[in-house]
């Protein structure tokens, strides 16, 4: 059948798919994903003689993704091993839609560890956290208190990661079960970096690290998360949409600075 699309529309559709990350052709034949597959006949049922009692078939044990995440994370003795453990973790479906695993950036000897939410499009492309517009704002915020992720001096550097290492489709909020299976990895990540301070950027990070949301009320108040002193802050993406909130973010940055100087 001849296509009714004019070349400009076809090009725009193609660009839109690329924008969504559909950049690889994986098969020549179309797949109908709405087709309900035939239920395969169980071999045991086929073999049973008429009237014979059905043999007991042991159901395969249900995998518990959180328990498996705990075991995988606990086995990692270094950051490189933790990254490998995440890469090998099969239970989070987000990995299948992502281009890259986004692990961390910055100096692992830093006194401050920033935990964001999840990679966006730019981070997914580059495999580094906070490199898009929100990341650029984060860099400017850090610069304002004399800190940077690439500072060689551990005193002035920060270490940055996210709750989720894979980009959710269309940047949707991660589901509670996706957050739950990542928390053991984040906990191990914090244990291995052993920062003096953790900064929880945004609601998803607070959900993972504190078990609750409500960043407007949580921000600016010291609490404990992952066994460390922690300060919830507005996410830079929120600040881009709500520039009036930069005043509070500035106050929170000064809090971090004062804590590091021992004057808070
Ligand atoms: N937002 C986040 O929370 N993390 C990133 O890496 C980028 C945007």
PDB file of C-alpha atoms and ligand atoms in Angstrom:
ATOM      1  CA  UNK A   1       0.000   0.000   0.000  1.00  0.00           C
ATOM      2  CA  UNK A   2       1.301   3.411  -0.901  1.00  0.00           C
ATOM      3  CA  UNK A   3       1.962   5.682   2.073  1.00  0.00           C
ATOM      4  CA  UNK A   4      -0.366   8.687   2.395  1.00  0.00           C
ATOM      5  CA  UNK A   5       2.342  10.597   4.303  1.00  0.00           C
ATOM      6  CA  UNK A   6       4.070  13.455   2.605  1.00  0.00           C
ATOM      7  CA  UNK A   7       7.865  13.427   3.035  1.00  0.00           C
ATOM      8  CA  UNK A   8       7.855  16.328   5.562  1.00  0.00           C
ATOM      9  CA  UNK A   9       5.352  14.599   7.852  1.00  0.00           C
ATOM     10  CA  UNK A  10       7.231  11.309   7.526  1.00  0.00           C
ATOM     11  CA  UNK A  11      10.498  13.074   8.473  1.00  0.00           C
ATOM     12  CA  UNK A  12       8.826  14.807  11.447  1.00  0.00           C
ATOM     13  CA  UNK A  13       7.422  11.457  12.658  1.00  0.00           C
ATOM     14  CA  UNK A  14      10.822   9.861  12.342  1.00  0.00           C
ATOM     15  CA  UNK A  15      12.457  12.687  14.314  1.00  0.00           C
ATOM     16  CA  UNK A  16       9.798  12.357  16.980  1.00  0.00           C
ATOM     17  CA  UNK A  17      10.573   8.639  17.349  1.00  0.00           C
ATOM     18  CA  UNK A  18      14.287   9.397  17.604  1.00  0.00           C
ATOM     19  CA  UNK A  19      13.457  12.006  20.264  1.00  0.00           C
ATOM     20  CA  UNK A  20      11.659   9.248  22.204  1.00  0.00           C
ATOM     21  CA  UNK A  21      14.742   7.083  21.975  1.00  0.00           C
ATOM     22  CA  UNK A  22      13.502   4.641  19.307  1.00  0.00           C
ATOM     23  CA  UNK A  23      16.717   4.741  17.353  1.00  0.00           C
ATOM     24  CA  UNK A  24      17.321   1.124  16.507  1.00  0.00           C
ATOM     25  CA  UNK A  25      15.453  -1.076  14.056  1.00  0.00           C
ATOM     26  CA  UNK A  26      15.343  -4.461  15.716  1.00  0.00           C
ATOM     27  CA  UNK A  27      13.397  -6.535  13.236  1.00  0.00           C
ATOM     28  CA  UNK A  28      12.297  -6.506   9.590  1.00  0.00           C
ATOM     29  CA  UNK A  29       8.834  -7.941  10.260  1.00  0.00           C
ATOM     30  CA  UNK A  30       6.207  -5.979  12.261  1.00  0.00           C
ATOM     31  CA  UNK A  31       5.218  -7.421  15.649  1.00  0.00           C
ATOM     32  CA  UNK A  32       1.616  -7.266  16.868  1.00  0.00           C
ATOM     33  CA  UNK A  33       2.117  -6.617  20.580  1.00  0.00           C
ATOM     34  CA  UNK A  34      -1.628  -6.689  21.226  1.00  0.00           C
ATOM     35  CA  UNK A  35      -1.933 -10.288  20.085  1.00  0.00           C
ATOM     36  CA  UNK A  36      -2.744 -12.610  22.983  1.00  0.00           C
ATOM     37  CA  UNK A  37      -0.419 -15.601  22.736  1.00  0.00           C
ATOM     38  CA  UNK A  38      -1.888 -19.097  22.726  1.00  0.00           C
ATOM     39  CA  UNK A  39      -1.651 -20.648  26.147  1.00  0.00           C
ATOM     40  CA  UNK A  40       0.965 -23.371  25.806  1.00  0.00           C
ATOM     41  CA  UNK A  41      -0.282 -26.766  26.870  1.00  0.00           C
ATOM     42  CA  UNK A  42       1.541 -27.915  29.961  1.00  0.00           C
ATOM     43  CA  UNK A  43       3.595 -31.069  29.311  1.00  0.00           C
ATOM     44  CA  UNK A  44       2.350 -32.639  32.547  1.00  0.00           C
ATOM     45  CA  UNK A  45      -1.279 -32.284  31.448  1.00  0.00           C
ATOM     46  CA  UNK A  46      -0.495 -33.850  28.085  1.00  0.00           C
ATOM     47  CA  UNK A  47       1.220 -36.848  29.636  1.00  0.00           C
ATOM     48  CA  UNK A  48      -1.442 -37.600  32.259  1.00  0.00           C
ATOM     49  CA  UNK A  49      -3.592 -40.668  31.660  1.00  0.00           C
ATOM     50  CA  UNK A  50      -7.376 -40.080  31.665  1.00  0.00           C
ATOM     51  CA  UNK A  51      -8.692 -40.114  35.236  1.00  0.00           C
ATOM     52  CA  UNK A  52      -5.224 -40.061  36.812  1.00  0.00           C
ATOM     53  CA  UNK A  53      -4.712 -37.443  39.556  1.00  0.00           C
ATOM     54  CA  UNK A  54      -2.859 -34.405  38.296  1.00  0.00           C
ATOM     55  CA  UNK A  55       0.766 -34.500  39.414  1.00  0.00           C
ATOM     56  CA  UNK A  56       1.715 -31.728  41.793  1.00  0.00           C
ATOM     57  CA  UNK A  57       3.685 -29.125  39.878  1.00  0.00           C
ATOM     58  CA  UNK A  58       5.803 -26.919  42.089  1.00  0.00           C
ATOM     59  CA  UNK A  59       5.245 -23.265  41.167  1.00  0.00           C
ATOM     60  CA  UNK A  60       8.527 -21.488  40.495  1.00  0.00           C
ATOM     61  CA  UNK A  61       9.429 -19.354  43.509  1.00  0.00           C
ATOM     62  CA  UNK A  62       8.383 -15.730  43.048  1.00  0.00           C
ATOM     63  CA  UNK A  63      11.371 -13.454  42.811  1.00  0.00           C
ATOM     64  CA  UNK A  64      11.441 -10.699  45.425  1.00  0.00           C
ATOM     65  CA  UNK A  65      13.158  -7.810  43.617  1.00  0.00           C
ATOM     66  CA  UNK A  66      13.826  -5.860  46.822  1.00  0.00           C
ATOM     67  CA  UNK A  67      15.443  -8.875  48.536  1.00  0.00           C
ATOM     68  CA  UNK A  68      17.506  -9.562  45.422  1.00  0.00           C
ATOM     69  CA  UNK A  69      18.524  -5.916  45.237  1.00  0.00           C
ATOM     70  CA  UNK A  70      19.625  -6.068  48.876  1.00  0.00           C
ATOM     71  CA  UNK A  71      21.740  -9.151  48.261  1.00  0.00           C
ATOM     72  CA  UNK A  72      23.279  -7.751  45.071  1.00  0.00           C
ATOM     73  CA  UNK A  73      24.058  -4.388  46.661  1.00  0.00           C
ATOM     74  CA  UNK A  74      25.486  -5.931  49.844  1.00  0.00           C
ATOM     75  CA  UNK A  75      27.906  -7.999  47.773  1.00  0.00           C
ATOM     76  CA  UNK A  76      29.458  -4.913  46.162  1.00  0.00           C
ATOM     77  CA  UNK A  77      32.653  -3.908  47.921  1.00  0.00           C
ATOM     78  CA  UNK A  78      33.608  -1.054  45.598  1.00  0.00           C
ATOM     79  CA  UNK A  79      31.801   1.569  43.523  1.00  0.00           C
ATOM     80  CA  UNK A  80      32.808  -0.241  40.340  1.00  0.00           C
ATOM     81  CA  UNK A  81      31.342  -3.470  41.730  1.00  0.00           C
ATOM     82  CA  UNK A  82      28.151  -1.640  42.683  1.00  0.00           C
ATOM     83  CA  UNK A  83      27.839  -0.298  39.162  1.00  0.00           C
ATOM     84  CA  UNK A  84      28.320  -3.820  37.803  1.00  0.00           C
ATOM     85  CA  UNK A  85      25.695  -5.147  40.225  1.00  0.00           C
ATOM     86  CA  UNK A  86      23.194  -2.570  38.966  1.00  0.00           C
ATOM     87  CA  UNK A  87      24.033  -3.392  35.371  1.00  0.00           C
ATOM     88  CA  UNK A  88      23.337  -7.062  36.099  1.00  0.00           C
ATOM     89  CA  UNK A  89      20.078  -6.389  37.977  1.00  0.00           C
ATOM     90  CA  UNK A  90      17.276  -7.659  35.759  1.00  0.00           C
ATOM     91  CA  UNK A  91      14.174  -6.809  37.808  1.00  0.00           C
ATOM     92  CA  UNK A  92      13.726  -3.167  36.897  1.00  0.00           C
ATOM     93  CA  UNK A  93      12.001  -2.839  33.526  1.00  0.00           C
ATOM     94  CA  UNK A  94      13.198   0.742  33.110  1.00  0.00           C
ATOM     95  CA  UNK A  95      16.575  -0.606  32.037  1.00  0.00           C
ATOM     96  CA  UNK A  96      15.010  -1.991  28.869  1.00  0.00           C
ATOM     97  CA  UNK A  97      13.919   1.439  27.635  1.00  0.00           C
ATOM     98  CA  UNK A  98      17.121   3.267  28.557  1.00  0.00           C
ATOM     99  CA  UNK A  99      20.192   3.800  26.427  1.00  0.00           C
ATOM    100  CA  UNK A 100      22.644   3.992  29.291  1.00  0.00           C
ATOM    101  CA  UNK A 101      22.970   3.174  32.938  1.00  0.00           C
ATOM    102  CA  UNK A 102      23.595   6.508  34.645  1.00  0.00           C
ATOM    103  CA  UNK A 103      25.612   5.738  37.746  1.00  0.00           C
ATOM    104  CA  UNK A 104      27.307   8.822  39.201  1.00  0.00           C
ATOM    105  CA  UNK A 105      29.548  11.779  38.587  1.00  0.00           C
ATOM    106  CA  UNK A 106      31.954  13.837  40.651  1.00  0.00           C
ATOM    107  CA  UNK A 107      34.539  13.078  43.264  1.00  0.00           C
ATOM    108  CA  UNK A 108      33.864   9.980  45.375  1.00  0.00           C
ATOM    109  CA  UNK A 109      36.009  11.513  48.134  1.00  0.00           C
ATOM    110  CA  UNK A 110      33.645  14.496  48.391  1.00  0.00           C
ATOM    111  CA  UNK A 111      32.061  15.451  51.698  1.00  0.00           C
ATOM    112  CA  UNK A 112      28.705  16.034  50.038  1.00  0.00           C
ATOM    113  CA  UNK A 113      26.672  13.470  48.112  1.00  0.00           C
ATOM    114  CA  UNK A 114      23.726  14.756  46.083  1.00  0.00           C
ATOM    115  CA  UNK A 115      20.962  12.287  45.289  1.00  0.00           C
ATOM    116  CA  UNK A 116      18.613  13.280  42.468  1.00  0.00           C
ATOM    117  CA  UNK A 117      15.660  11.464  41.003  1.00  0.00           C
ATOM    118  CA  UNK A 118      16.311   9.823  37.648  1.00  0.00           C
ATOM    119  CA  UNK A 119      18.125  10.577  34.413  1.00  0.00           C
ATOM    120  CA  UNK A 120      16.336  12.597  31.762  1.00  0.00           C
ATOM    121  CA  UNK A 121      16.952  12.550  28.025  1.00  0.00           C
ATOM    122  CA  UNK A 122      20.351  14.260  28.112  1.00  0.00           C
ATOM    123  CA  UNK A 123      21.617  12.134  30.991  1.00  0.00           C
ATOM    124  CA  UNK A 124      20.412   8.962  29.265  1.00  0.00           C
ATOM    125  CA  UNK A 125      22.322   9.975  26.143  1.00  0.00           C
ATOM    126  CA  UNK A 126      25.539  10.846  27.942  1.00  0.00           C
ATOM    127  CA  UNK A 127      25.436   8.285  30.738  1.00  0.00           C
ATOM    128  CA  UNK A 128      26.111  11.028  33.324  1.00  0.00           C
ATOM    129  CA  UNK A 129      23.724  12.487  35.890  1.00  0.00           C
ATOM    130  CA  UNK A 130      22.571  16.112  35.795  1.00  0.00           C
ATOM    131  CA  UNK A 131      23.971  17.231  32.455  1.00  0.00           C
ATOM    132  CA  UNK A 132      20.783  18.787  31.001  1.00  0.00           C
ATOM    133  CA  UNK A 133      19.254  22.157  31.891  1.00  0.00           C
ATOM    134  CA  UNK A 134      18.544  21.146  35.482  1.00  0.00           C
ATOM    135  CA  UNK A 135      22.117  19.884  35.794  1.00  0.00           C
ATOM    136  CA  UNK A 136      23.523  23.134  34.456  1.00  0.00           C
ATOM    137  CA  UNK A 137      21.504  25.017  37.055  1.00  0.00           C
ATOM    138  CA  UNK A 138      22.782  22.623  39.713  1.00  0.00           C
ATOM    139  CA  UNK A 139      26.363  23.378  38.629  1.00  0.00           C
ATOM    140  CA  UNK A 140      25.680  27.127  38.902  1.00  0.00           C
ATOM    141  CA  UNK A 141      24.134  26.647  42.354  1.00  0.00           C
ATOM    142  CA  UNK A 142      27.186  24.714  43.521  1.00  0.00           C
ATOM    143  CA  UNK A 143      29.496  27.298  42.024  1.00  0.00           C
ATOM    144  CA  UNK A 144      27.728  29.956  44.092  1.00  0.00           C
ATOM    145  CA  UNK A 145      29.038  28.273  47.241  1.00  0.00           C
ATOM    146  CA  UNK A 146      32.464  27.563  45.780  1.00  0.00           C
ATOM    147  CA  UNK A 147      31.829  23.901  44.992  1.00  0.00           C
ATOM    148  CA  UNK A 148      31.902  21.836  41.807  1.00  0.00           C
ATOM    149  CA  UNK A 149      31.505  18.230  40.800  1.00  0.00           C
ATOM    150  CA  UNK A 150      34.817  18.324  38.951  1.00  0.00           C
ATOM    151  CA  UNK A 151      36.829  19.994  41.719  1.00  0.00           C
ATOM    152  CA  UNK A 152      39.934  17.929  42.364  1.00  0.00           C
ATOM    153  CA  UNK A 153      39.994  19.141  45.965  1.00  0.00           C
ATOM    154  CA  UNK A 154      37.626  16.877  47.912  1.00  0.00           C
ATOM    155  CA  UNK A 155      36.778  19.823  50.186  1.00  0.00           C
ATOM    156  CA  UNK A 156      35.256  21.664  47.252  1.00  0.00           C
ATOM    157  CA  UNK A 157      33.813  18.799  45.297  1.00  0.00           C
ATOM    158  CA  UNK A 158      30.507  16.977  45.333  1.00  0.00           C
ATOM    159  CA  UNK A 159      29.489  13.488  44.301  1.00  0.00           C
ATOM    160  CA  UNK A 160      26.222  13.158  42.366  1.00  0.00           C
ATOM    161  CA  UNK A 161      23.925  10.236  41.750  1.00  0.00           C
ATOM    162  CA  UNK A 162      20.217   9.483  41.319  1.00  0.00           C
ATOM    163  CA  UNK A 163      17.723   7.135  42.951  1.00  0.00           C
ATOM    164  CA  UNK A 164      17.141   5.530  39.554  1.00  0.00           C
ATOM    165  CA  UNK A 165      20.000   4.810  37.190  1.00  0.00           C
ATOM    166  CA  UNK A 166      17.715   4.404  34.148  1.00  0.00           C
ATOM    167  CA  UNK A 167      15.547   7.004  32.431  1.00  0.00           C
ATOM    168  CA  UNK A 168      11.818   6.391  32.891  1.00  0.00           C
ATOM    169  CA  UNK A 169       9.875   6.576  29.601  1.00  0.00           C
ATOM    170  CA  UNK A 170       8.780  10.139  28.791  1.00  0.00           C
ATOM    171  CA  UNK A 171      10.366  11.150  32.115  1.00  0.00           C
ATOM    172  CA  UNK A 172       7.361   9.825  34.022  1.00  0.00           C
ATOM    173  CA  UNK A 173       7.583   9.565  37.808  1.00  0.00           C
ATOM    174  CA  UNK A 174       9.105   6.284  38.919  1.00  0.00           C
ATOM    175  CA  UNK A 175       6.634   3.800  40.367  1.00  0.00           C
ATOM    176  CA  UNK A 176       6.813   2.963  44.108  1.00  0.00           C
ATOM    177  CA  UNK A 177       8.035  -0.568  43.346  1.00  0.00           C
ATOM    178  CA  UNK A 178      10.780   0.812  41.073  1.00  0.00           C
ATOM    179  CA  UNK A 179      11.922   3.126  43.857  1.00  0.00           C
ATOM    180  CA  UNK A 180      11.745   0.315  46.435  1.00  0.00           C
ATOM    181  CA  UNK A 181      14.031  -1.986  44.447  1.00  0.00           C
ATOM    182  CA  UNK A 182      16.598   0.786  43.964  1.00  0.00           C
ATOM    183  CA  UNK A 183      16.816   1.869  47.608  1.00  0.00           C
ATOM    184  CA  UNK A 184      19.220  -0.960  48.619  1.00  0.00           C
ATOM    185  CA  UNK A 185      21.568   0.145  45.831  1.00  0.00           C
ATOM    186  CA  UNK A 186      21.370   3.792  46.907  1.00  0.00           C
ATOM    187  CA  UNK A 187      22.006   2.770  50.523  1.00  0.00           C
ATOM    188  CA  UNK A 188      25.090   0.802  49.491  1.00  0.00           C
ATOM    189  CA  UNK A 189      26.181   3.701  47.271  1.00  0.00           C
ATOM    190  CA  UNK A 190      26.031   6.057  50.262  1.00  0.00           C
ATOM    191  CA  UNK A 191      27.829   3.535  52.481  1.00  0.00           C
ATOM    192  CA  UNK A 192      30.666   3.180  49.968  1.00  0.00           C
ATOM    193  CA  UNK A 193      31.081   6.928  49.370  1.00  0.00           C
ATOM    194  CA  UNK A 194      30.613   7.678  53.081  1.00  0.00           C
ATOM    195  CA  UNK A 195      29.839  11.388  52.674  1.00  0.00           C
ATOM    196  CA  UNK A 196      29.424  13.703  55.658  1.00  0.00           C
ATOM    197  CA  UNK A 197      26.237  15.133  54.215  1.00  0.00           C
ATOM    198  CA  UNK A 198      23.559  13.845  51.891  1.00  0.00           C
ATOM    199  CA  UNK A 199      21.416  16.266  49.875  1.00  0.00           C
ATOM    200  CA  UNK A 200      18.049  14.869  48.787  1.00  0.00           C
ATOM    201  CA  UNK A 201      17.016  16.694  45.624  1.00  0.00           C
ATOM    202  CA  UNK A 202      13.251  16.685  45.141  1.00  0.00           C
ATOM    203  CA  UNK A 203      10.304  14.528  46.082  1.00  0.00           C
ATOM    204  CA  UNK A 204      11.391  11.219  44.569  1.00  0.00           C
ATOM    205  CA  UNK A 205      14.676  11.449  46.403  1.00  0.00           C
ATOM    206  CA  UNK A 206      12.808  12.187  49.659  1.00  0.00           C
ATOM    207  CA  UNK A 207      10.443   9.301  48.980  1.00  0.00           C
ATOM    208  CA  UNK A 208      13.405   6.950  48.590  1.00  0.00           C
ATOM    209  CA  UNK A 209      15.525   8.341  51.408  1.00  0.00           C
ATOM    210  CA  UNK A 210      12.899   9.323  53.977  1.00  0.00           C
ATOM    211  CA  UNK A 211       9.839   7.333  52.957  1.00  0.00           C
ATOM    212  CA  UNK A 212       7.796  10.512  52.457  1.00  0.00           C
ATOM    213  CA  UNK A 213       7.214  13.377  50.071  1.00  0.00           C
ATOM    214  CA  UNK A 214       6.249  16.991  50.584  1.00  0.00           C
ATOM    215  CA  UNK A 215       9.400  18.822  49.561  1.00  0.00           C
ATOM    216  CA  UNK A 216       7.927  22.240  50.329  1.00  0.00           C
ATOM    217  CA  UNK A 217       7.680  21.285  53.994  1.00  0.00           C
ATOM    218  CA  UNK A 218      10.749  19.031  54.122  1.00  0.00           C
ATOM    219  CA  UNK A 219      13.254  21.349  52.441  1.00  0.00           C
ATOM    220  CA  UNK A 220      15.735  23.250  54.535  1.00  0.00           C
ATOM    221  CA  UNK A 221      15.306  21.060  57.627  1.00  0.00           C
ATOM    222  CA  UNK A 222      18.118  18.718  58.591  1.00  0.00           C
ATOM    223  CA  UNK A 223      17.096  15.121  58.964  1.00  0.00           C
ATOM    224  CA  UNK A 224      18.753  11.714  58.671  1.00  0.00           C
ATOM    225  CA  UNK A 225      18.791   9.542  55.604  1.00  0.00           C
ATOM    226  CA  UNK A 226      20.825   6.460  54.690  1.00  0.00           C
ATOM    227  CA  UNK A 227      22.388   6.827  58.149  1.00  0.00           C
ATOM    228  CA  UNK A 228      23.814  10.322  57.413  1.00  0.00           C
ATOM    229  CA  UNK A 229      22.787  13.912  58.124  1.00  0.00           C
ATOM    230  CA  UNK A 230      20.602  14.880  55.193  1.00  0.00           C
ATOM    231  CA  UNK A 231      19.108  18.064  53.824  1.00  0.00           C
ATOM    232  CA  UNK A 232      16.120  17.917  51.468  1.00  0.00           C
ATOM    233  CA  UNK A 233      16.202  20.662  48.815  1.00  0.00           C
ATOM    234  CA  UNK A 234      14.096  21.752  45.884  1.00  0.00           C
ATOM    235  CA  UNK A 235      15.055  19.931  42.717  1.00  0.00           C
ATOM    236  CA  UNK A 236      16.752  22.230  40.154  1.00  0.00           C
ATOM    237  CA  UNK A 237      14.127  21.209  37.561  1.00  0.00           C
ATOM    238  CA  UNK A 238      11.502  22.599  39.959  1.00  0.00           C
ATOM    239  CA  UNK A 239      13.537  25.796  40.288  1.00  0.00           C
ATOM    240  CA  UNK A 240      13.599  26.175  36.515  1.00  0.00           C
ATOM    241  CA  UNK A 241       9.801  26.071  36.506  1.00  0.00           C
ATOM    242  CA  UNK A 242       9.442  28.140  39.689  1.00  0.00           C
ATOM    243  CA  UNK A 243      12.239  30.718  39.764  1.00  0.00           C
ATOM    244  CA  UNK A 244      10.695  32.429  42.813  1.00  0.00           C
ATOM    245  CA  UNK A 245      11.732  29.344  44.853  1.00  0.00           C
ATOM    246  CA  UNK A 246      15.425  30.070  44.213  1.00  0.00           C
ATOM    247  CA  UNK A 247      15.446  32.176  47.382  1.00  0.00           C
ATOM    248  CA  UNK A 248      14.767  29.092  49.513  1.00  0.00           C
ATOM    249  CA  UNK A 249      17.271  27.063  47.489  1.00  0.00           C
ATOM    250  CA  UNK A 250      19.911  29.710  48.193  1.00  0.00           C
ATOM    251  CA  UNK A 251      19.149  29.524  51.921  1.00  0.00           C
ATOM    252  CA  UNK A 252      19.544  25.728  51.754  1.00  0.00           C
ATOM    253  CA  UNK A 253      22.867  26.003  49.951  1.00  0.00           C
ATOM    254  CA  UNK A 254      24.108  28.320  52.693  1.00  0.00           C
ATOM    255  CA  UNK A 255      22.974  25.691  55.222  1.00  0.00           C
ATOM    256  CA  UNK A 256      25.124  23.083  53.471  1.00  0.00           C
ATOM    257  CA  UNK A 257      28.080  25.477  53.400  1.00  0.00           C
ATOM    258  CA  UNK A 258      27.684  26.341  57.087  1.00  0.00           C
ATOM    259  CA  UNK A 259      27.462  22.662  58.025  1.00  0.00           C
ATOM    260  CA  UNK A 260      30.670  21.917  56.126  1.00  0.00           C
ATOM    261  CA  UNK A 261      32.395  24.834  57.832  1.00  0.00           C
ATOM    262  CA  UNK A 262      31.170  23.603  61.190  1.00  0.00           C
ATOM    263  CA  UNK A 263      29.252  26.804  61.801  1.00  0.00           C
ATOM    264  CA  UNK A 264      25.712  25.435  61.419  1.00  0.00           C
TER     265      UNK A 264
HETATM  266  N1  LIG B   1      17.061  15.169  37.181  1.00  0.00           N
HETATM  267  C1  LIG B   1      17.525  14.308  38.084  1.00  0.00           C
HETATM  268  O1  LIG B   1      16.951  14.117  39.140  1.00  0.00           O
HETATM  269  N2  LIG B   1      18.648  13.667  37.784  1.00  0.00           N
HETATM  270  C2  LIG B   1      19.323  13.849  36.656  1.00  0.00           C
HETATM  271  O2  LIG B   1      20.345  13.214  36.472  1.00  0.00           O
HETATM  272  C3  LIG B   1      18.815  14.769  35.737  1.00  0.00           C
HETATM  273  C4  LIG B   1      17.670  15.420  36.019  1.00  0.00           C
END
